XYZ file of C-alpha atoms in Angstrom:
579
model
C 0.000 0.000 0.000
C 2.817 2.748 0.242
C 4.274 1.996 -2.681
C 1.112 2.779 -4.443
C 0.047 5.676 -2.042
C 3.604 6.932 -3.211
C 2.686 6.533 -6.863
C -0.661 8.147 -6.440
C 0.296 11.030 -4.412
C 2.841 11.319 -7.241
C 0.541 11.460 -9.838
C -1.631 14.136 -7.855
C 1.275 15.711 -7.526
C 2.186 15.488 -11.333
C -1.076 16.449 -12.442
C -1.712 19.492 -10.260
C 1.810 20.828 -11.404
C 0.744 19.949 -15.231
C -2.370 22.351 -14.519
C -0.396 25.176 -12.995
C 1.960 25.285 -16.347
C -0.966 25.433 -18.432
C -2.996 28.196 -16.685
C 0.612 29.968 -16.534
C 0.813 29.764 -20.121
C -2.330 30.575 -21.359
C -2.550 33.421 -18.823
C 1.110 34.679 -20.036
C -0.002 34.183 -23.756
C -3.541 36.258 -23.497
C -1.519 39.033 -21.508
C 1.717 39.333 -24.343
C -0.819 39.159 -26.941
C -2.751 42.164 -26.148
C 0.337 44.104 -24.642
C 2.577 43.215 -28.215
C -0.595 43.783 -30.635
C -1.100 47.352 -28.569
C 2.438 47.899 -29.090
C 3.449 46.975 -32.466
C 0.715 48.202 -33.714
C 0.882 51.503 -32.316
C 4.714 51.315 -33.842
C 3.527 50.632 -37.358
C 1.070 53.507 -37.196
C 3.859 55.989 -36.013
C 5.827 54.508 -38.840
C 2.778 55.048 -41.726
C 2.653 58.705 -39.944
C 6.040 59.093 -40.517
C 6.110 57.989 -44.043
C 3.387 60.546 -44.550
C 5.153 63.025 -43.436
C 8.422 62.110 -45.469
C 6.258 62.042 -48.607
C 4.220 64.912 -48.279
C 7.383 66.613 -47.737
C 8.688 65.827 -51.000
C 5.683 66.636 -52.573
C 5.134 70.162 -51.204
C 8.776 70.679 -52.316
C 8.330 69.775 -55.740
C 5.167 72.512 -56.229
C 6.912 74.822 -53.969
C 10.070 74.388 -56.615
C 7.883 75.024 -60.090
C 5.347 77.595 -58.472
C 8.446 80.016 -58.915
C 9.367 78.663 -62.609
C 6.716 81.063 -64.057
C 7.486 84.605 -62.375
C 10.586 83.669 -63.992
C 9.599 82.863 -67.225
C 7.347 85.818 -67.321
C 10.189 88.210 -67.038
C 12.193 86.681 -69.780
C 13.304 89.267 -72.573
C 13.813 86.171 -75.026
C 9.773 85.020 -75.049
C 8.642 88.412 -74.623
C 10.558 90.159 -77.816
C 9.126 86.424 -79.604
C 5.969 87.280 -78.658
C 6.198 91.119 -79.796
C 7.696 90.624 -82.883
C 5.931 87.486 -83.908
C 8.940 85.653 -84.709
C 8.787 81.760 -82.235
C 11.737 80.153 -84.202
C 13.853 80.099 -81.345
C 11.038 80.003 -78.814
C 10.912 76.275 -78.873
C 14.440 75.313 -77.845
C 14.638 77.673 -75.272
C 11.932 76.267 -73.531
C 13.575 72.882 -73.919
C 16.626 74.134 -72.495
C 14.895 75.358 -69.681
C 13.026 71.835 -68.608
C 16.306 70.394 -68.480
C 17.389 72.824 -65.233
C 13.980 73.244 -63.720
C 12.788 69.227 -63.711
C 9.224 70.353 -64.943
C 6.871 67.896 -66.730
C 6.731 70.317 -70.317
C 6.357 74.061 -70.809
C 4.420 75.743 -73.042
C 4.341 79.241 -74.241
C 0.471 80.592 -75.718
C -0.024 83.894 -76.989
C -2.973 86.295 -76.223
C -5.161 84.431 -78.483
C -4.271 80.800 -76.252
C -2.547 79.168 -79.230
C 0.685 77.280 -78.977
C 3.231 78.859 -80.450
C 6.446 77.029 -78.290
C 6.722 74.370 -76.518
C 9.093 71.438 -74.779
C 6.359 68.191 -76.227
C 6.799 69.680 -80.071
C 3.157 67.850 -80.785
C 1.280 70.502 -78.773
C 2.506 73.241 -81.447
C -0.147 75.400 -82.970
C -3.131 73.775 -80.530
C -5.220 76.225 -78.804
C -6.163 76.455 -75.251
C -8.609 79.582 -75.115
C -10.706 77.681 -72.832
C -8.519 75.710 -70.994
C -8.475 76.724 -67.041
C -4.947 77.565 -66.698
C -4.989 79.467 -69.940
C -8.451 81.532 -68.463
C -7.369 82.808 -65.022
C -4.032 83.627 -66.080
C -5.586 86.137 -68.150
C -7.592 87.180 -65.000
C -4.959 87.266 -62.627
C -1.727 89.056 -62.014
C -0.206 86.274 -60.411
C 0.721 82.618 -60.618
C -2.665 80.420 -61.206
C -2.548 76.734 -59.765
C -4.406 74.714 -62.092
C -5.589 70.365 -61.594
C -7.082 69.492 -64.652
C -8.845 65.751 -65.799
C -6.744 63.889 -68.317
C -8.932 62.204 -71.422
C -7.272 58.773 -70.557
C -7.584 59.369 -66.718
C -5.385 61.129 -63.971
C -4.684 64.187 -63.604
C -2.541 67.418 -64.927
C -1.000 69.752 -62.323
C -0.117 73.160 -64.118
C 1.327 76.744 -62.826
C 0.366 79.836 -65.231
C 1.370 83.262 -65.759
C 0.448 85.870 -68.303
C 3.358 87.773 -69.835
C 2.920 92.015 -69.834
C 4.773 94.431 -71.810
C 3.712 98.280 -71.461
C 0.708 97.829 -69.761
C -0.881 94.729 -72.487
C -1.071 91.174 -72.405
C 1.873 89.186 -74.765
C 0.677 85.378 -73.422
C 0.716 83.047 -70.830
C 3.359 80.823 -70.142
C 2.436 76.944 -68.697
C 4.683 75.077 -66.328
C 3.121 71.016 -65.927
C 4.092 69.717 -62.621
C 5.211 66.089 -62.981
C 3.337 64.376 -59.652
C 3.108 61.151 -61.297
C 6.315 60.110 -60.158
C 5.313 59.879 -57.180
C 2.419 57.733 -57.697
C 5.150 55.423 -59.510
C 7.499 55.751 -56.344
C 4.363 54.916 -53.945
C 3.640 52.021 -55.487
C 7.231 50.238 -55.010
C 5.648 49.913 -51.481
C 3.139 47.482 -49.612
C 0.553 49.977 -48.728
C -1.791 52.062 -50.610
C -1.371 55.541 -50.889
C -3.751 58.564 -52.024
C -3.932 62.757 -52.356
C -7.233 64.278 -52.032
C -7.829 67.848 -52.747
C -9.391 70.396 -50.207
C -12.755 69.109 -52.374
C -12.222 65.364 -51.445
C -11.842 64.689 -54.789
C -8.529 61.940 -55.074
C -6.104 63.391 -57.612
C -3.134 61.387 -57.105
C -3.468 57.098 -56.036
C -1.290 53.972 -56.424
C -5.070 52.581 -57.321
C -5.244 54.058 -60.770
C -9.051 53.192 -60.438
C -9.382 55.707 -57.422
C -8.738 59.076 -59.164
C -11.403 60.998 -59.436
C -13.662 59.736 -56.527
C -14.389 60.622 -53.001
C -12.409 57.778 -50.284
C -15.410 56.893 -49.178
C -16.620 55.739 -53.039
C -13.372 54.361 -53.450
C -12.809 52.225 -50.143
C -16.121 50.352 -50.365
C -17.307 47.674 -47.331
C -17.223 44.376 -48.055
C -20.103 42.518 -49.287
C -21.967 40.504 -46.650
C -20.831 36.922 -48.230
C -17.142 37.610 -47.042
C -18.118 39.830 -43.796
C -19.594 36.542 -43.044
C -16.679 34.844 -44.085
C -14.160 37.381 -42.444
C -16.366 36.699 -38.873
C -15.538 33.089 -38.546
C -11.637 33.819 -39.425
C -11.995 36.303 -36.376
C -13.326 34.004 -34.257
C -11.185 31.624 -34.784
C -7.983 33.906 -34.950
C -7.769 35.296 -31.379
C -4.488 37.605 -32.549
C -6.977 39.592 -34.986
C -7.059 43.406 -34.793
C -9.848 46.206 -35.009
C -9.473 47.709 -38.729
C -9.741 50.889 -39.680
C -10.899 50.392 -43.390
C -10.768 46.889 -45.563
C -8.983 46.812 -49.043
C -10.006 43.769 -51.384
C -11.073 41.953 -48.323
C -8.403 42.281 -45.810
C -8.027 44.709 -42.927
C -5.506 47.593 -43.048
C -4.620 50.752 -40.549
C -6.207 53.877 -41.964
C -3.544 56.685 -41.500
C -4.176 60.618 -43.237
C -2.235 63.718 -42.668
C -2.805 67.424 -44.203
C -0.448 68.463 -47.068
C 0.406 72.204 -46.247
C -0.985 72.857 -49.901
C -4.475 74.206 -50.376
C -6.353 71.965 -47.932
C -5.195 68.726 -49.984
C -4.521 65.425 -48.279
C -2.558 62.417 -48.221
C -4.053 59.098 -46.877
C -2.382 55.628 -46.673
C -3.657 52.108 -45.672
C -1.543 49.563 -44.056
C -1.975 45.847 -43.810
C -1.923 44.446 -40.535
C 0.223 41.334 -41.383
C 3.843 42.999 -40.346
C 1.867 43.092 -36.658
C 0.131 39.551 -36.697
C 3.811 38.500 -37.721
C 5.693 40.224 -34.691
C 3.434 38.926 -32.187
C 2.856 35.200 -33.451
C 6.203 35.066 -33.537
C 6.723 36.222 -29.867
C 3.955 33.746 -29.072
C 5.082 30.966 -30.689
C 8.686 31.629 -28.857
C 6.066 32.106 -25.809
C 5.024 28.777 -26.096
C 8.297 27.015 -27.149
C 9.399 27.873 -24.211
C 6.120 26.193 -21.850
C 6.239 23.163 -24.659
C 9.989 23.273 -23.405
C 9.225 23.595 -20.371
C 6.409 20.569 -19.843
C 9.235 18.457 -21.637
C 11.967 19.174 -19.117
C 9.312 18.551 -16.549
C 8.373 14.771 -17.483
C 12.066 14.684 -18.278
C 12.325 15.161 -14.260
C 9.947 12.472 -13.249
C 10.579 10.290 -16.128
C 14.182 10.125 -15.707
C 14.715 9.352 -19.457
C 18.389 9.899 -20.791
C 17.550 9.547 -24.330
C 14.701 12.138 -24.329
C 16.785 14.340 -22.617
C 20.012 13.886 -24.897
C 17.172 14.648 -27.980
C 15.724 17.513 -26.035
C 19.305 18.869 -25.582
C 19.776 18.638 -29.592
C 16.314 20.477 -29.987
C 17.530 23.281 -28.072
C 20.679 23.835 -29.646
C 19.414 23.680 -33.490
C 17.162 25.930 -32.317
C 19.972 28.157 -30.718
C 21.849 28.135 -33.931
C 18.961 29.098 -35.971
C 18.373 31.980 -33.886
C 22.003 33.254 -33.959
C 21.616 32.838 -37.746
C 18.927 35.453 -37.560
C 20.426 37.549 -35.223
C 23.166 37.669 -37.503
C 21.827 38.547 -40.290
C 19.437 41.293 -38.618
C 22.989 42.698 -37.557
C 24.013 42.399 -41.137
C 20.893 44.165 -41.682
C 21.241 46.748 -39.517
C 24.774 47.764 -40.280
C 23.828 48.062 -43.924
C 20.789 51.039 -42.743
C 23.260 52.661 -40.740
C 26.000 52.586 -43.712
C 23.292 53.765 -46.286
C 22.367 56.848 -43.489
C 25.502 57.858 -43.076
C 25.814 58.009 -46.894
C 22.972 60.271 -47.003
C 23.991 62.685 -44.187
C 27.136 63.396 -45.968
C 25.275 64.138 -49.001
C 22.321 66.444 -47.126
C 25.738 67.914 -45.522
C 27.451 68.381 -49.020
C 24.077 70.375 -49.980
C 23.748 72.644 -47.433
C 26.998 73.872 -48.205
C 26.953 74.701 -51.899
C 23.307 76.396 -50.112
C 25.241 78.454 -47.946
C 28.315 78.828 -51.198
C 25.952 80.123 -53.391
C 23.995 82.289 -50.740
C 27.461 83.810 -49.839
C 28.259 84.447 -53.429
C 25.605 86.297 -54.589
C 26.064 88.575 -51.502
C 29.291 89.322 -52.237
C 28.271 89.981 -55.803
C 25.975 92.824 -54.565
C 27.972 94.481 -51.718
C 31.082 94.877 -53.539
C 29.060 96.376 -56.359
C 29.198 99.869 -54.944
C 32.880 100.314 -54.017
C 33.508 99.104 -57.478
C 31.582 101.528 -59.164
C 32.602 104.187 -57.057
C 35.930 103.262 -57.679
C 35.300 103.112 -60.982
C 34.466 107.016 -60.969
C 37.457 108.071 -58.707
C 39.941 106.257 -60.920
C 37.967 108.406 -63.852
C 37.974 111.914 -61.945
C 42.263 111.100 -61.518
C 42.998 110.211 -64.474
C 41.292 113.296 -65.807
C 43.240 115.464 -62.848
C 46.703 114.371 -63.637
C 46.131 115.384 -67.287
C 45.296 119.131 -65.948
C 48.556 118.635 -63.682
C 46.727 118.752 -60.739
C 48.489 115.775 -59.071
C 47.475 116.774 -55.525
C 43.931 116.473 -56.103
C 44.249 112.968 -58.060
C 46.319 112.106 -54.401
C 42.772 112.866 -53.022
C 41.150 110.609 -55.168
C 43.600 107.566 -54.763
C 43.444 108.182 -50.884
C 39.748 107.876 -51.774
C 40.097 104.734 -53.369
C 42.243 102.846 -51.341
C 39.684 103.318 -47.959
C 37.333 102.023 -50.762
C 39.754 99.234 -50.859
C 39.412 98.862 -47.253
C 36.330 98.379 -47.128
C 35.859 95.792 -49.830
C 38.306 94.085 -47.880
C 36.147 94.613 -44.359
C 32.989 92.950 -46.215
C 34.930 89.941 -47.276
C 35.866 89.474 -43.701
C 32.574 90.007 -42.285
C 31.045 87.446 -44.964
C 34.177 84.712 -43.654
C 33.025 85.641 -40.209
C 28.946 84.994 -40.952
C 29.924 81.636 -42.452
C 31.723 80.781 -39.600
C 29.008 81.468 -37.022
C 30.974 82.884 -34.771
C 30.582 85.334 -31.943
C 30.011 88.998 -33.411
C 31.868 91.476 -31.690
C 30.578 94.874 -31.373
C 31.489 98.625 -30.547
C 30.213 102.007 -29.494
C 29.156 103.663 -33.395
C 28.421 107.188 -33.726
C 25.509 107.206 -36.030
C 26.480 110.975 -37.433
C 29.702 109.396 -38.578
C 28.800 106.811 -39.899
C 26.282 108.499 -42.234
C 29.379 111.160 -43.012
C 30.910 107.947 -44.654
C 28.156 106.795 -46.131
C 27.760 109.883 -48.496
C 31.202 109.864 -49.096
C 30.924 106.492 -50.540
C 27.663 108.277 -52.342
C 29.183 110.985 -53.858
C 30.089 109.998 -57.156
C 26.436 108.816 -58.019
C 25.088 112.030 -55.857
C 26.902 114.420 -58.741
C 26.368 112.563 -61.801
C 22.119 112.532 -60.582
C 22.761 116.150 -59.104
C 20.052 114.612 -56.220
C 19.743 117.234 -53.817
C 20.273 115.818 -49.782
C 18.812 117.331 -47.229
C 20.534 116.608 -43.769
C 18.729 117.030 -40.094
C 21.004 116.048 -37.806
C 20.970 116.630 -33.673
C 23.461 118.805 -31.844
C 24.683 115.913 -29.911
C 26.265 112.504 -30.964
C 23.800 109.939 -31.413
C 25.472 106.233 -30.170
C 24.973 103.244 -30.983
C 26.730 99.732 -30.172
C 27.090 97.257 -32.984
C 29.626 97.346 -35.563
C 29.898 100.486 -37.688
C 30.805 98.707 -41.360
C 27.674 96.672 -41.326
C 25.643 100.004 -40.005
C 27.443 101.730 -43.339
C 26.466 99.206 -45.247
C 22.882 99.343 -44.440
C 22.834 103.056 -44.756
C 24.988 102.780 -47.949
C 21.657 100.340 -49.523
C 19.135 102.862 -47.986
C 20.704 105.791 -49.998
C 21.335 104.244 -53.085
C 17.247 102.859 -53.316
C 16.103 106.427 -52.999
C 18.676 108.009 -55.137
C 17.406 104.731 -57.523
C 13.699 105.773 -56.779
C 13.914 109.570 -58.248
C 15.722 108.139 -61.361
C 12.171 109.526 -63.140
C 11.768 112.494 -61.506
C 12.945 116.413 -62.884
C 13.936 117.522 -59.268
C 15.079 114.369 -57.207
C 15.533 114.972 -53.609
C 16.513 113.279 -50.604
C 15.579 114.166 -46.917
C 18.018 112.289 -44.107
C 16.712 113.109 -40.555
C 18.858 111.722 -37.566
C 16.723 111.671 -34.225
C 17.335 110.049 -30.411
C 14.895 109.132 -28.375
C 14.012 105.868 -26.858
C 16.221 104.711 -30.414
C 18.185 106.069 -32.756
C 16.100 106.557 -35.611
C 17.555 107.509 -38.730
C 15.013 108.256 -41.734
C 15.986 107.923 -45.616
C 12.946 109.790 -47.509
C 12.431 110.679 -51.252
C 10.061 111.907 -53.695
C 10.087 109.199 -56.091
C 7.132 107.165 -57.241
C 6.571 105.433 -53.639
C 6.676 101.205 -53.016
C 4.492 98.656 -55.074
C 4.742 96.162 -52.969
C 5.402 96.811 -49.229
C 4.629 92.838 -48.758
C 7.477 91.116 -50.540
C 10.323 94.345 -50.221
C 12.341 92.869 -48.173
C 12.329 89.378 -49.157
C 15.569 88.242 -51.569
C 15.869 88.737 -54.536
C 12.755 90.923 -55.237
C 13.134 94.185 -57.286
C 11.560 96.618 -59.511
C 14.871 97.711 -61.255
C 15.682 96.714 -64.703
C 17.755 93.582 -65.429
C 21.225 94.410 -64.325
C 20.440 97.169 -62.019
C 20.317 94.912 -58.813
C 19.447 91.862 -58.070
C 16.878 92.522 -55.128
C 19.477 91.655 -52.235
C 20.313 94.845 -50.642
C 17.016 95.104 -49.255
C 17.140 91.660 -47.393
C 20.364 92.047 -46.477
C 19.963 95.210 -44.715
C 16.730 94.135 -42.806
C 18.950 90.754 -41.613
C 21.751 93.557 -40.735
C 19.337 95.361 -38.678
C 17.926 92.441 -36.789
C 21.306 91.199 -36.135
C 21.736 94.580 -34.393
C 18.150 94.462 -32.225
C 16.823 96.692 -33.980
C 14.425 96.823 -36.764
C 14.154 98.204 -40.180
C 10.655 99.436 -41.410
C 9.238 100.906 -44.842
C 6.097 103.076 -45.820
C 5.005 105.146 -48.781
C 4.277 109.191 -47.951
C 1.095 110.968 -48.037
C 2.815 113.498 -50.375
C 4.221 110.753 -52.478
C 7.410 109.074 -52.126
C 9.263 106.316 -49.897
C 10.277 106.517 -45.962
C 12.758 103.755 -44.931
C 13.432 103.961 -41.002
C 16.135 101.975 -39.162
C 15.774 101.985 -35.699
C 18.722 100.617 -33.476
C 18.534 100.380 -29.464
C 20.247 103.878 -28.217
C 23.705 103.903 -26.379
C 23.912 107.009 -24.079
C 27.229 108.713 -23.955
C 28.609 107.361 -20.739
C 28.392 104.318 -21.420
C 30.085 105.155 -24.783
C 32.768 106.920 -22.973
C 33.083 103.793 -20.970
């Protein structure tokens, strides 16, 4: 009898242990299943917003870059003299030479009557557009016109448009196609499904070529009740299956949607659910490896069996080696990402440079422009004095020349020292002084336009701290715009008033024909000069001078006609300038 009392309490013993395992394992199963699902799903999601964000990036960029292509255009001498004169010969391959830099889909060129008289696709010659949209409200508009228009054999055309003036009438419009279809051929390299809707609804751009042109509710359709029915029992049987957002061609997917930054449009994209239900199964089935490993080791214990245990031991490692296998190669895997980032930061790197090269370059390009020409006039005046053998007063003008020289040098410096980000180091400025220098530098241009100045200055100093080249500089920019401004008129004149107060305020003020546009003065490159008068940088430059400085640089039009350019800098009183 206690040999079989043994064996039964044994048993009990076995069978109560056996129980414990089980309620272990399905307990730790249920609870990794919904913690994993939560997480991994929540992972792909940030991913598919992340992707979103990458790609509407990109696509913002590449309107962004053509909306500008036809303010260019527009001010091109070459298609406005072919559209005076009549004569498109050349018309043609200019525009072809111009897709090749800009990246655009075609360009076309239409004259007032909407005909096509040049363009980059050489079968659109001699079609008219008179009642195309993008033809229409370019006529309408004085700006760039954003056009999406329906394509016969489905899809879409994305077009910027911009009628071309000369003295006061209409020439044509010039049409820039956006090419978005390559990113519709980029999208669908991937697993999910991707779509743009405009602020409408409407879906303009899909990887589902079938989707364009309807709402996402017509295109993402329920299932029919035969596999809802069908989809039901899979759930029930699958316990890993997730809530879905949306179903695509009967399976579930993750509805993600951001807004594009581009008149109300949208970009939607529908992920499948299988990366998820692969992550966690395989956690699970590791999961319950391990209890199946486990329960094994356990009748290994009681049964006392060599063999199984030499075969379990084998198990174990074959499954050890697979999983270093896959380790390794993840590492392999991983390594290769971090090789291929790096690659791309050194390019991104190698970008922002020739950015901040050719940024540097074209300010150099306009600040030296000045000394040189004033240079230009004092080498002119001494050459002309040492003829009359007045040698002392061509000494003048060399003395003249080489602080000119100086100063070309100072704004090279100061443009090595911006690149370099370093720390600016500034000094008391008298503001009087500095304007005395800035008229010097003026006074070649002020005799040839015979502009009269008019000076109100205070008895005092006026102080300032910051550094006194860069407050010439802006001064220098302020003067020549208004002596620019009066090119037109019979009288020109320019008033300078110096005040302190809470600032120093000084106050450039002409009688010209006043500002246009008081919205986009001082952003770069923006001018109203003729080609090869400026390049619309002195203007920015002066307002990021300013700021630098703390103070701020402002611009009106007079009641009595004219401009008023202030520049107000925070006030140094003389003590402290003493000091």
């Amino acid at each position: 009898m206690l040999p079989g009392r043994r064996e039964s309490t044994g048993g009990w013993r076995f069978r109560v242990l056996l129980f414990v395992v089980l309620v272990a394992a399905v307990a730790t199963v249920w609870v990794t299943n919904r913690l994993l699902t939560d997480r991994f799903t929540e992972v792909t999601r940030n991913r598919a917003e992340l992707r979103l964000a990458l790609y509407g990036g990109n696509l913002v960029s590449e309107l962004r870059r053509n909306s500008i292509v036809p303010q260019l255009l527009a001010r091109d001498p070459t298609l406005i003299a072919a559209l005076n004169s009549k004569d498109f010969s050349q018309s043609t391959q200019r525009l072809i030479s111009f897709v090749e830099e800009i990246g655009a889909a075609s360009l076309m060129l239409l004259d007032s009557s909407g005909r096509t008289v040049a363009a980059t696709d050489r079968s659109r010659l001699g079609a008219s557009h008179r009642g195309d949209p993008y033809f229409v409200d370019a006529l309408r508009s004085n700006t760039t016109v954003f056009s999406v228009i329906p394509r016969d054999a489905g899809g879409y055309r994305f077009t910027y448009s911009r009628r071309l003036d000369s003295a006061g009438s209409v020439l044509g419009v010039i049409v820039v196609e956006v090419d978005l279809q390559k990113f519709e051929r980029a999208w669908a390299g991937i697993s999910d499904a991707m779509m743009v809707a405009d602020a409408s609804g409407t879906i303009i751009l899909s990887t589902e070529s079938r989707w364009r042109g309807l709402t996402e509710s017509e295109a993402v359709q329920l299932q029919p009740p035969r596999n809802a029915i069908e989809r039901a029992i899979r759930a029930t049987a699958d316990w890993t299956a997730l809530p879905a957002d949306a179903y695509l061609r009967g399976e579930a997917v993750m509805r993600t949607s951001t807004r594009i930054p581009f008149r109300g449009w949208r970009m939607i994209s529908f992920s499948t659910y299988e990366s998820v239900r692969e992550r966690v199964n395989g956690v699970l089935a590791l999961e319950i490896m391990g209890f199946a490993l486990l329960l094994a080791g356990g009748f290994y214990v009681l049964n006392r069996r060599t063999a199984l245990r030499m075969a379990l031991f084998e198990r174990e490692s074959a499954e050890l080696r697979l999983l270093n296998a896959r380790l390794q190669r993840e590492i392999a895997e991983r390594e290769r990402v971090q090789e291929n980032l790096a690659v791309a930061e050194q390019t991104l790197a190698q970008s922002s440079k020739l950015a901040a090269l050719g940024e540097m370059s074209a300010a150099v390009s306009h600040e030296l422009n000045q000394p040189l020409a004033a240079m230009k006039t004092y080498l002119a005046g001494a050459r002309l004095l040492l003829r009359r053998n007045r040698p002392e007063e061509a000494l003048a003008s060399f003395g003249r020349i080489d602080a000119l020289i100086e100063r070309m040098g100072a704004i090279t410096r100061q443009l090595k020292s911006y690149a370099r980000k370093g720390a600016e180091s500034f000094s008391p400025v008298n503001m009087g002084d500095a304007l005395a220098s800035a008229l010097s530098m003026m006074e070649p241009q002020l005799r040839q336009r015979q502009v009269q100045i008019t000076q109100i200055l205070p008895d005092e100093p006026v102080w300032v701290m910051g550094d006194r080249m860069r407050i010439e500089q802006v001064m220098v920019n302020l003067l020549r715009n208004a002596i620019d401004a009066t090119k037109s008129m019979a009288e020109p004149e320019v008033q300078i008033i110096l005040a302190a107060g809470e600032t120093a305020t000084l106050t450039v003020r002409d009688n010209g024909e006043g500002i246009e546009d008081l919205d986009a003065l001082f952003e770069p490159f923006y001018t109203t000069k003729t080609p090869g008068d400026g390049v619309g940088l002195g203007l920015a430059i002066s307002s990021g001078i300013v700021n630098d400085l703390g103070g701020r640089l402002t611009a009106r039009n007079a009641h009595d006609g004219g401009a008023v350019f202030e520049m107000q800098l925070p006030i140094l009183d003389g003590m402290e300038a003493a000091e």
